[in-house]
Short mmCIF file of C-alpha atoms in Angstrom, two decimals:
data_model
loop_
_atom_site.label_atom_id
_atom_site.label_comp_id
_atom_site.label_asym_id
_atom_site.label_seq_id
_atom_site.Cartn_x
_atom_site.Cartn_y
_atom_site.Cartn_z
CA SER A 1 -112.34 6.08 93.08
CA GLN A 2 -112.53 2.54 94.66
CA THR A 3 -110.48 1.32 97.81
CA ILE A 4 -110.49 -2.11 99.42
CA HIS A 5 -110.04 -1.94 103.56
CA GLN A 6 -109.26 -5.33 104.96
CA TRP A 7 -108.91 -6.21 108.51
CA PRO A 8 -107.21 -7.50 110.51
CA ALA A 9 -103.77 -6.84 108.70
CA THR A 10 -102.07 -9.58 110.81
CA LEU A 11 -103.51 -12.19 113.49
CA VAL A 12 -102.22 -15.23 114.78
CA GLN A 13 -104.68 -17.69 115.95
CA PRO A 14 -104.40 -21.18 117.64
CA VAL A 15 -105.59 -24.27 116.29
CA GLY A 16 -108.90 -24.86 116.73
CA SER A 17 -109.91 -20.97 116.94
CA PRO A 18 -112.38 -19.80 114.89
CA LEU A 19 -111.95 -17.08 111.96
CA SER A 20 -113.50 -13.45 110.35
CA LEU A 21 -111.58 -11.31 108.02
CA GLU A 22 -113.18 -8.70 107.10
CA CYS A 23 -113.38 -6.91 103.64
CA THR A 24 -114.85 -3.60 102.82
CA VAL A 25 -114.86 -2.01 99.86
CA GLU A 26 -115.36 2.22 98.35
CA GLY A 27 -115.94 4.04 95.97
CA THR A 28 -118.73 1.36 94.44
CA SER A 29 -121.84 -1.22 94.24
CA ASN A 30 -122.67 -3.98 94.17
CA PRO A 31 -119.46 -5.31 92.99
CA ASN A 32 -117.93 -8.67 92.15
CA LEU A 33 -115.88 -9.27 95.24
CA TYR A 34 -113.40 -12.27 95.19
CA TRP A 35 -111.40 -14.18 98.33
CA TYR A 36 -108.25 -15.13 97.87
CA ARG A 37 -105.05 -16.73 99.44
CA GLN A 38 -101.40 -16.96 98.71
CA ALA A 39 -99.84 -19.71 101.32
CA ALA A 40 -95.78 -20.67 100.94
CA GLY A 41 -94.87 -22.04 97.49
CA ARG A 42 -98.99 -22.10 96.26
CA GLY A 43 -99.33 -18.72 94.44
CA LEU A 44 -102.73 -17.76 94.32
CA GLN A 45 -105.85 -19.63 95.31
CA LEU A 46 -108.70 -18.64 94.65
CA LEU A 47 -111.63 -18.66 97.42
CA PHE A 48 -114.71 -17.70 97.28
CA TYR A 49 -116.22 -14.73 94.48
CA SER A 50 -119.87 -13.53 94.91
CA VAL A 51 -121.97 -11.37 92.46
CA GLY A 52 -124.49 -10.42 94.96
CA ILE A 53 -124.80 -9.84 97.93
CA GLY A 54 -125.71 -13.54 99.89
CA GLN A 55 -124.51 -14.67 96.96
CA ILE A 56 -121.10 -16.84 97.36
CA SER A 57 -119.24 -19.62 94.43
CA SER A 58 -117.12 -21.71 96.32
CA GLU A 59 -114.16 -22.53 94.59
CA VAL A 60 -112.46 -25.73 96.60
CA PRO A 61 -113.31 -27.33 98.93
CA GLN A 62 -111.89 -26.94 102.71
CA ASN A 63 -112.36 -25.14 106.11
CA LEU A 64 -113.44 -22.03 105.57
CA SER A 65 -116.85 -20.34 104.62
CA ALA A 66 -117.62 -17.06 103.18
CA SER A 67 -120.49 -14.57 103.61
CA ARG A 68 -121.47 -10.81 101.85
CA PRO A 69 -124.04 -9.19 104.22
CA GLN A 70 -124.03 -5.84 102.40
CA ASP A 71 -123.32 -4.87 99.61
CA ARG A 72 -119.55 -3.61 99.51
CA GLN A 73 -118.62 -5.99 102.97
CA PHE A 74 -117.06 -9.39 102.36
CA ILE A 75 -116.64 -11.81 105.18
CA LEU A 76 -114.26 -14.90 105.57
CA SER A 77 -114.69 -17.17 108.21
CA SER A 78 -113.66 -21.11 110.43
CA LYS A 79 -115.49 -22.12 113.03
CA LYS A 80 -112.26 -24.08 114.10
CA LEU A 81 -108.79 -23.25 112.75
CA LEU A 82 -106.21 -25.59 110.72
CA LEU A 83 -102.60 -25.53 110.35
CA SER A 84 -102.74 -25.74 107.39
CA ASP A 85 -105.23 -22.13 106.93
CA SER A 86 -102.57 -20.49 107.52
CA GLY A 87 -101.82 -17.80 104.71
CA PHE A 88 -102.25 -14.45 102.87
CA TYR A 89 -105.51 -13.65 102.60
CA LEU A 90 -106.65 -10.98 99.52
CA CYS A 91 -109.55 -9.81 98.99
CA ALA A 92 -110.34 -8.33 95.33
CA SER A 93 -113.00 -6.45 93.33
CA PRO A 94 -112.85 -5.40 89.54
CA SER A 95 -111.43 -2.57 89.47
CA LEU A 96 -113.56 0.61 88.02
CA ALA A 97 -110.99 1.76 85.15
CA GLY A 98 -111.43 -1.44 83.55
CA ALA A 99 -113.82 -4.52 84.99
CA ASN A 100 -111.13 -7.05 83.39
CA VAL A 101 -108.87 -5.38 86.07
CA LEU A 102 -108.88 -6.74 89.44
CA THR A 103 -107.92 -4.80 92.62
CA PHE A 104 -106.46 -6.82 95.66
CA GLY A 105 -106.46 -4.70 98.85
CA ALA A 106 -103.23 -4.82 101.04
CA GLY A 107 -103.87 -8.51 102.41
CA SER A 108 -104.67 -9.60 105.90
CA ARG A 109 -101.68 -12.29 107.36
CA LEU A 110 -103.26 -15.16 109.17
CA THR A 111 -100.79 -17.43 110.83
CA VAL A 112 -101.91 -20.85 113.06
CA LEU A 113 -100.24 -22.57 115.73
CA ASP B 1 -104.96 -29.10 88.13
CA GLN B 2 -103.61 -26.05 87.83
CA GLN B 3 -105.02 -24.40 84.97
CA VAL B 4 -102.56 -21.06 84.73
CA LYS B 5 -98.64 -21.93 85.72
CA GLN B 6 -95.35 -20.56 85.79
CA ASN B 7 -92.24 -22.86 85.82
CA SER B 8 -89.75 -20.88 86.81
CA PRO B 9 -90.11 -20.14 90.60
CA SER B 10 -87.10 -17.63 90.09
CA LEU B 11 -84.93 -16.06 87.78
CA SER B 12 -82.06 -13.61 88.25
CA VAL B 13 -81.63 -10.64 86.02
CA GLN B 14 -78.42 -7.81 86.18
CA GLU B 15 -79.79 -4.75 86.31
CA GLY B 16 -80.47 -3.16 82.55
CA ARG B 17 -80.88 -6.02 81.15
CA ILE B 18 -84.16 -8.02 80.19
CA SER B 19 -86.26 -10.08 82.27
CA ILE B 20 -88.88 -12.80 80.16
CA LEU B 21 -91.21 -14.55 82.20
CA ASN B 22 -93.11 -16.98 81.50
CA CYS B 23 -96.69 -18.02 81.28
CA ASP B 24 -98.99 -21.21 80.25
CA TYR B 25 -102.33 -21.66 80.30
CA THR B 26 -104.31 -24.86 79.64
CA ASN B 27 -108.26 -23.58 79.23
CA SER B 28 -108.24 -22.18 75.26
CA MET B 29 -111.84 -20.14 77.14
CA PHE B 30 -109.61 -17.87 78.58
CA ASP B 31 -109.17 -14.78 76.59
CA TYR B 32 -107.92 -11.84 78.97
CA PHE B 33 -104.81 -12.24 80.48
CA LEU B 34 -103.11 -10.25 83.43
CA TRP B 35 -100.18 -9.66 84.74
CA TYR B 36 -99.71 -8.49 88.60
CA LYS B 37 -96.51 -7.76 91.02
CA LYS B 38 -96.40 -7.85 94.72
CA TYR B 39 -93.99 -7.51 96.76
CA PRO B 40 -93.80 -8.78 100.97
CA ALA B 41 -96.39 -7.97 102.96
CA GLU B 42 -99.20 -6.48 100.27
CA GLY B 43 -101.52 -6.74 97.85
CA PRO B 44 -100.70 -7.20 94.03
CA THR B 45 -100.67 -4.98 91.78
CA PHE B 46 -101.83 -4.01 88.12
CA LEU B 47 -99.19 -4.28 85.68
CA ILE B 48 -100.35 -4.90 82.06
CA SER B 49 -103.06 -6.45 80.29
CA ILE B 50 -103.91 -8.03 77.13
CA SER B 51 -106.81 -9.02 75.71
CA SER B 52 -107.30 -12.86 73.61
CA ILE B 53 -107.38 -10.30 70.42
CA LYS B 54 -104.12 -9.37 70.25
CA ASP B 55 -100.37 -10.56 70.35
CA LYS B 56 -98.60 -7.97 71.44
CA ASN B 57 -99.13 -5.42 74.33
CA GLU B 58 -96.74 -2.25 75.58
CA ASP B 59 -96.40 -0.01 78.30
CA GLY B 60 -93.40 2.10 78.93
CA ARG B 61 -89.98 -1.03 79.99
CA PHE B 62 -93.60 -3.58 80.26
CA THR B 63 -94.72 -5.73 77.05
CA VAL B 64 -96.86 -8.94 77.20
CA PHE B 65 -96.78 -11.14 74.43
CA LEU B 66 -99.54 -13.55 73.71
CA ASN B 67 -99.13 -16.52 71.66
CA LYS B 68 -102.25 -18.51 71.73
CA SER B 69 -101.92 -21.52 69.87
CA ALA B 70 -99.04 -22.20 72.41
CA LYS B 71 -101.13 -20.63 74.96
CA HIS B 72 -98.03 -19.07 76.11
CA LEU B 73 -98.15 -15.34 77.28
CA SER B 74 -94.30 -13.52 78.41
CA LEU B 75 -93.68 -10.54 79.81
CA HIS B 76 -90.54 -8.90 78.87
CA ILE B 77 -89.06 -5.51 81.47
CA VAL B 78 -86.99 -3.86 79.98
CA PRO B 79 -84.56 -2.58 81.32
CA SER B 80 -85.03 -4.17 84.39
CA GLN B 81 -84.41 -1.83 87.38
CA PRO B 82 -83.88 -2.89 90.83
CA GLY B 83 -86.64 -1.73 91.93
CA ASP B 84 -88.51 -4.33 89.71
CA SER B 85 -87.76 -7.26 92.35
CA ALA B 86 -90.52 -8.76 93.25
CA VAL B 87 -92.62 -11.54 92.76
CA TYR B 88 -94.59 -11.71 89.32
CA PHE B 89 -98.07 -13.49 89.62
CA CYS B 90 -99.68 -14.01 86.28
CA ALA B 91 -103.59 -14.53 85.68
CA ALA B 92 -106.70 -15.65 83.21
CA SER B 93 -110.03 -14.75 82.66
CA GLY B 94 -113.10 -15.66 79.95
CA GLY B 95 -116.23 -16.31 80.35
CA THR B 96 -117.14 -16.49 83.72
CA TYR B 97 -116.92 -13.76 86.87
CA LYS B 98 -113.42 -16.20 87.48
CA TYR B 99 -109.73 -15.08 87.32
CA ILE B 100 -107.11 -17.62 87.75
CA PHE B 101 -103.75 -17.36 88.82
CA GLY B 102 -100.47 -18.96 88.47
CA THR B 103 -97.96 -19.88 91.52
CA GLY B 104 -95.37 -16.77 91.25
CA THR B 105 -92.04 -16.47 89.80
CA ARG B 106 -89.94 -14.68 91.94
CA LEU B 107 -87.83 -12.17 89.10
CA LYS B 108 -84.74 -10.29 92.00
CA VAL B 109 -82.88 -7.70 89.71
CA LEU B 110 -78.92 -7.72 90.42
CA ALA B 111 -77.44 -4.49 90.72
#
């Protein structure tokens, strides 16, 4: 079965510091991968998606970037965090049970102080 | 531009009664719709979905209704249970790899 791992689970960072959140997927190959953010009162916002290694589509202009160095690895980064980057970051991939259903990881909680 | 909208941020329902969560969308290219349930500090879990070729899909206590002409879908939970208390997101996809989510509705089922 497919499993999505995210780490770290929780992160507290000062403004201006860098960020790296990692997502890895087990049990499937060449998956589409997605980064979403849940910010207070904002729902689930699609940040990036990737259909293959090195292929990244950005959905909103922001202080973040994404990379896909390996087939089952998706990384969310920032060079300098802003207060507004705080939120709950979720990695997702289409479920093996149904390509139209997204399966999510457990998420990474980022607090920028 | 919010393509998927959930206009009710919260809803309270008595245990055993029906919960109705609503969702509206603007993009006529959407052809697949999903509902997710989310507890705090966890990833969303898939509940039920519906294709645009149908107007109803049922799975146990959960039923999703789709009104394409109104660009509206709803999730019915009958009977509601305290364990159903969570944030519910609707999502839509169609024509692309993207899944667009609404802002969520917090459901509280009162015992």
